[in-house]
Short mmCIF file of C-alpha atoms in Angstrom, two decimals:
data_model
loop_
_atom_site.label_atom_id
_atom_site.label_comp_id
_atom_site.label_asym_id
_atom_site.label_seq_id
_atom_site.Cartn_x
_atom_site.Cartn_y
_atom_site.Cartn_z
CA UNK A 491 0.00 0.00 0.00
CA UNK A 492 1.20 3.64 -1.20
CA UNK A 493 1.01 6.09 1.68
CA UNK A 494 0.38 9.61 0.63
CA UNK A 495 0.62 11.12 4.02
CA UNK A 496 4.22 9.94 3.72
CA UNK A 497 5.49 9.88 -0.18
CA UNK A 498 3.09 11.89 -1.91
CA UNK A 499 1.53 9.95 -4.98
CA UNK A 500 2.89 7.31 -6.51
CA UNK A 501 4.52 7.90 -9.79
CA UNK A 502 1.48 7.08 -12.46
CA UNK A 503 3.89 4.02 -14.40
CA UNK A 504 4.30 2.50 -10.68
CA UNK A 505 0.59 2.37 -10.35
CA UNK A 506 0.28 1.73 -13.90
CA UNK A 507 1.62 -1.51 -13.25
CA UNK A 508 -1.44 -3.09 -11.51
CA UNK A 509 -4.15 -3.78 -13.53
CA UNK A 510 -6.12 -1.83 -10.46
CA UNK A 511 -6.04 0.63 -8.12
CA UNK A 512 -8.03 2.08 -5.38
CA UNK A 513 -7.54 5.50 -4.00
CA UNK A 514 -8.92 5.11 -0.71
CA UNK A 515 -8.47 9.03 0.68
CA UNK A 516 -10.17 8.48 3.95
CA UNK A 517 -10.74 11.32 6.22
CA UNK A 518 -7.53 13.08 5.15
CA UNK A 519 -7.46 15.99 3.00
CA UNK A 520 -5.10 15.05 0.60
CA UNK A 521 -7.55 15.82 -2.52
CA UNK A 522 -7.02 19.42 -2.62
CA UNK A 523 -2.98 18.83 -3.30
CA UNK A 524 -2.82 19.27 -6.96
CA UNK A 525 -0.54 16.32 -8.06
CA UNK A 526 -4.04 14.27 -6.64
CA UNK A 527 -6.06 15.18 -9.49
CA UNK A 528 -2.85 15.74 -12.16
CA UNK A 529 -1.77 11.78 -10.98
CA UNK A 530 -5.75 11.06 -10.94
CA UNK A 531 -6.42 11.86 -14.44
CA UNK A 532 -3.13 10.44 -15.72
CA UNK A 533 -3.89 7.71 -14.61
CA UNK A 534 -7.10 7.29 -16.00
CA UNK A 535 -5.65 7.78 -19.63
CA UNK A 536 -4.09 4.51 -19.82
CA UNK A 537 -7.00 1.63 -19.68
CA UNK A 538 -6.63 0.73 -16.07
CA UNK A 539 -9.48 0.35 -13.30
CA UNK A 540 -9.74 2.86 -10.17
CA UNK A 541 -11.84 3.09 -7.57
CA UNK A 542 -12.12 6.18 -5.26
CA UNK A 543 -13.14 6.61 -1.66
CA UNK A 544 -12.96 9.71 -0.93
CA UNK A 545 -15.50 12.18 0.90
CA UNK A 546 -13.43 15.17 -0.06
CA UNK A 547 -13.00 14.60 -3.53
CA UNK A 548 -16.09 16.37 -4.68
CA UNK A 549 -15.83 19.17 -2.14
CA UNK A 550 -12.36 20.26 -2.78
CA UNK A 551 -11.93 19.49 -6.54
CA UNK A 552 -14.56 21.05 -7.93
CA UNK A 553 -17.35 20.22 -10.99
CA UNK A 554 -15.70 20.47 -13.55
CA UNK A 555 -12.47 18.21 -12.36
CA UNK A 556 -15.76 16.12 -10.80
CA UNK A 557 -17.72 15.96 -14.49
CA UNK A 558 -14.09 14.84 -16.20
CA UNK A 559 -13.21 12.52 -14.08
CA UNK A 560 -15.74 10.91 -12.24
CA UNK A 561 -19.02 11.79 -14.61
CA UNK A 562 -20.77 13.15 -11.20
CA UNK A 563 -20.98 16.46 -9.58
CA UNK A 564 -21.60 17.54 -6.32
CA UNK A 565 -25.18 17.44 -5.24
CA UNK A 566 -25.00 18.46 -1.67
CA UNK A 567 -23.13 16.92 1.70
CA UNK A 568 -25.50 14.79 3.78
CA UNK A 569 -24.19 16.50 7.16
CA UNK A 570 -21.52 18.90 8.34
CA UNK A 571 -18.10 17.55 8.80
CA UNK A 572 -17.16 15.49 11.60
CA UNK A 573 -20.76 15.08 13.18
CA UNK A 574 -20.78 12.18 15.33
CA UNK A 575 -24.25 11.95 16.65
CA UNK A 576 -25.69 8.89 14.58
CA UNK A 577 -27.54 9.61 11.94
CA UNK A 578 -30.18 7.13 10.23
CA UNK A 579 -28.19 6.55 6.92
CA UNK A 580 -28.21 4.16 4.61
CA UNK A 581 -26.96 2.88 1.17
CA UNK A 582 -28.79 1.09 -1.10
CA UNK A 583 -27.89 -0.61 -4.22
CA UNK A 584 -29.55 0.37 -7.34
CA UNK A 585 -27.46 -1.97 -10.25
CA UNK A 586 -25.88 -5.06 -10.65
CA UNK A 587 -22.00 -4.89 -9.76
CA UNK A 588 -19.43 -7.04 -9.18
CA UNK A 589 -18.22 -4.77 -6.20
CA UNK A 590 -21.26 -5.58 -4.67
CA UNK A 591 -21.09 -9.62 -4.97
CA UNK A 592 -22.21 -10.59 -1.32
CA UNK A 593 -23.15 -7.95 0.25
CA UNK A 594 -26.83 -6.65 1.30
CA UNK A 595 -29.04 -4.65 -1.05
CA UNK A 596 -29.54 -2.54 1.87
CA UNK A 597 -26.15 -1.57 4.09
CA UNK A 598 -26.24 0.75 7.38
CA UNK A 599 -23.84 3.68 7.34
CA UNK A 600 -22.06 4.65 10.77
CA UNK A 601 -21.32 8.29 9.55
CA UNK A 602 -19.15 8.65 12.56
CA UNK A 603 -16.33 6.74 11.00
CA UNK A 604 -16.84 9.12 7.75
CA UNK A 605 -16.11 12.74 7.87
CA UNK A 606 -18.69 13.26 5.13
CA UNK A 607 -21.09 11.78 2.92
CA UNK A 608 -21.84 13.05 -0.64
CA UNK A 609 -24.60 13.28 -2.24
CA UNK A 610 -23.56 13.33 -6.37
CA UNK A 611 -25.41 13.41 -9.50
CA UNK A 612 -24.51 11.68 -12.65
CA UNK A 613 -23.27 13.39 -15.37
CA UNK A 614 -22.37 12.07 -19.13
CA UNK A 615 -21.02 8.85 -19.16
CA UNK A 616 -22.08 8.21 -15.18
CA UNK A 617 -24.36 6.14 -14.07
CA UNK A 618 -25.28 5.12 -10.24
CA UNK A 619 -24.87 2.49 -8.15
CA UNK A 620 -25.98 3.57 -4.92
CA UNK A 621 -28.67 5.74 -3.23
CA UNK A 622 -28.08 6.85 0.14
CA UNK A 623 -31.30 7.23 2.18
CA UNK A 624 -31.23 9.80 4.53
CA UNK A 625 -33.76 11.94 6.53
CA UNK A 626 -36.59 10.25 3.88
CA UNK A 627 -34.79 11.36 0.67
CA UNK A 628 -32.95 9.20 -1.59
CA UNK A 629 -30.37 10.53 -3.47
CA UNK A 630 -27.28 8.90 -5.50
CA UNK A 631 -24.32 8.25 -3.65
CA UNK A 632 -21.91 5.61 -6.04
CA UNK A 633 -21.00 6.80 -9.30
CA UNK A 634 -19.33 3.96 -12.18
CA UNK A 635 -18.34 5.64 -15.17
CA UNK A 636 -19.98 3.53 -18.69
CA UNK A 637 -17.53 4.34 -21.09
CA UNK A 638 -14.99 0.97 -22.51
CA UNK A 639 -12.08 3.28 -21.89
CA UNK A 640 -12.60 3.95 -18.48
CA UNK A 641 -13.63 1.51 -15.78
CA UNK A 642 -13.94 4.07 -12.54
CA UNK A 643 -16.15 3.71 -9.37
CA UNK A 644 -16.40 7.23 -7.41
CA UNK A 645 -17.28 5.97 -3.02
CA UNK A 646 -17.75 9.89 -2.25
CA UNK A 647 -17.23 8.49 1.29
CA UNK A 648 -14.50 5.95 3.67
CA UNK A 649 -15.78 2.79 3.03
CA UNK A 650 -15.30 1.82 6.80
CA UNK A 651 -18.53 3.56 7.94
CA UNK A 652 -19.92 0.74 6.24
CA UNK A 653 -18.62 -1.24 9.34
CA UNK A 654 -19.21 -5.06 8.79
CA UNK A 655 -19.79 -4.88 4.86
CA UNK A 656 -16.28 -2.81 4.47
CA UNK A 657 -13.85 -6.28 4.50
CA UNK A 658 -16.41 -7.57 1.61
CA UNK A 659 -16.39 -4.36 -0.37
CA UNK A 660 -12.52 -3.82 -0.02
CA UNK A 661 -12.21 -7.09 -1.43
CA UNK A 662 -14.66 -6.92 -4.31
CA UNK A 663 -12.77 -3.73 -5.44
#
C-alpha cells in the first residue's frame, strides 16, 4: 500500500503496473494537493481500473475536475463535517456490480467513522450504483463511469462507515 501522508503519490507508471487501483483518501485531506487530481487523471488515460473513496473529492476538486473525471458532480453533503451523533443513513444498491457480490441490497452507514457523505449526480457517461437514504430522501451516492475506456467507481465516502460490509467491499474492489 502507497502512503500519501508519507510519499506523496505514486509515480502514475508504478501504479500503472497493476491492472487496479483504489484510491482510498479516507478522512484526510489530501484531494485538494494538486498532483491528486494531475496523478488522478493520468492515470485514467491509460486503460486501467480505479476506484475512489474519498468524501473530499467532490468538495475540494470542484465540478468540472468532478464531471471529467468521475461523470458526477456535487449534489449536496448529507451532514456537516465530523458530526458524530448517529444519523439514520443508509446505502442502497440500485445496479448489478461485481463490487457488490455478497453484500446486502440494503447496508447501514455509521457516519461517525466518515467525515462526510456526498450526495452526487450523474453526469455524461455516469451512471449510479448507490442511493443513500437519509432523513426520507434518496439521493445517489456511487457513481461507475460507462464508457470501454474507463472503468472508474467514485465511493464519495470511507468505506469503513460501512462497518461489517467494508472487509467484503474492499475485497470486491
Amino acid at each position: 500500500a502507497w502512503q500519501v501522508d508519507k510519499s506523496s503519490v505514486p509515480p502514475v507508471d508504478y501504479a500503472s503496473s497493476f491492472n487496479a487501483v483504489a484510491w482510498l483518501g479516507g478522512n484526510i485531506w489530501f484531494s485538494n494537493d494538486e498532483n491528486v487530481s494531475s496523478f488522478i487523471k493520468t492515470f485514467l488515460q491509460g486503460t486501467k481500473r480505479l476506484i475512489i473513496e474519498d468524501p473530499n473529492l467532490a468538495l475540494v476538486q470542484g465540478n468540472n475536475f468532478m464531471q471529467e473525471v468521475t461523470h458526477s458532480k456535487l449534489d449536496h453533503a448529507l451532514y456537516d463535517q465530523y458530526r458524530y451523533e448517529p444519523l439514520d443513513i443508509s446505502l442502497i444498491q440500485t445496479a448489478s456490480h461485481p463490487i457488490f457480490k455478497n453484500l446486502p441490497d440494503t447496508m447501514q452507514f455509521n457516519n461517525s467513522f466518515s467525515s462526510n457523505a456526498i450526495s452526487l449526480n450523474p453526469v455524461e457517461g455516469g451512471v449510479v450504483l448507490a442511493n443513500w437514504s437519509f432523513n426520507g430522501s434518496i439521493t445517489p451516492a456511487i457513481i461507475a463511469s460507462t464508457t470501454d475506456e474507463e472503468k472508474l467507481i467514485y465511493l464519495p465516502f470511507v468505506s469503513s462507515a460501512l462497518e461489517n460490509n467494508q472487509p467484503t467491499l474492499i475485497k470486491n474492489m
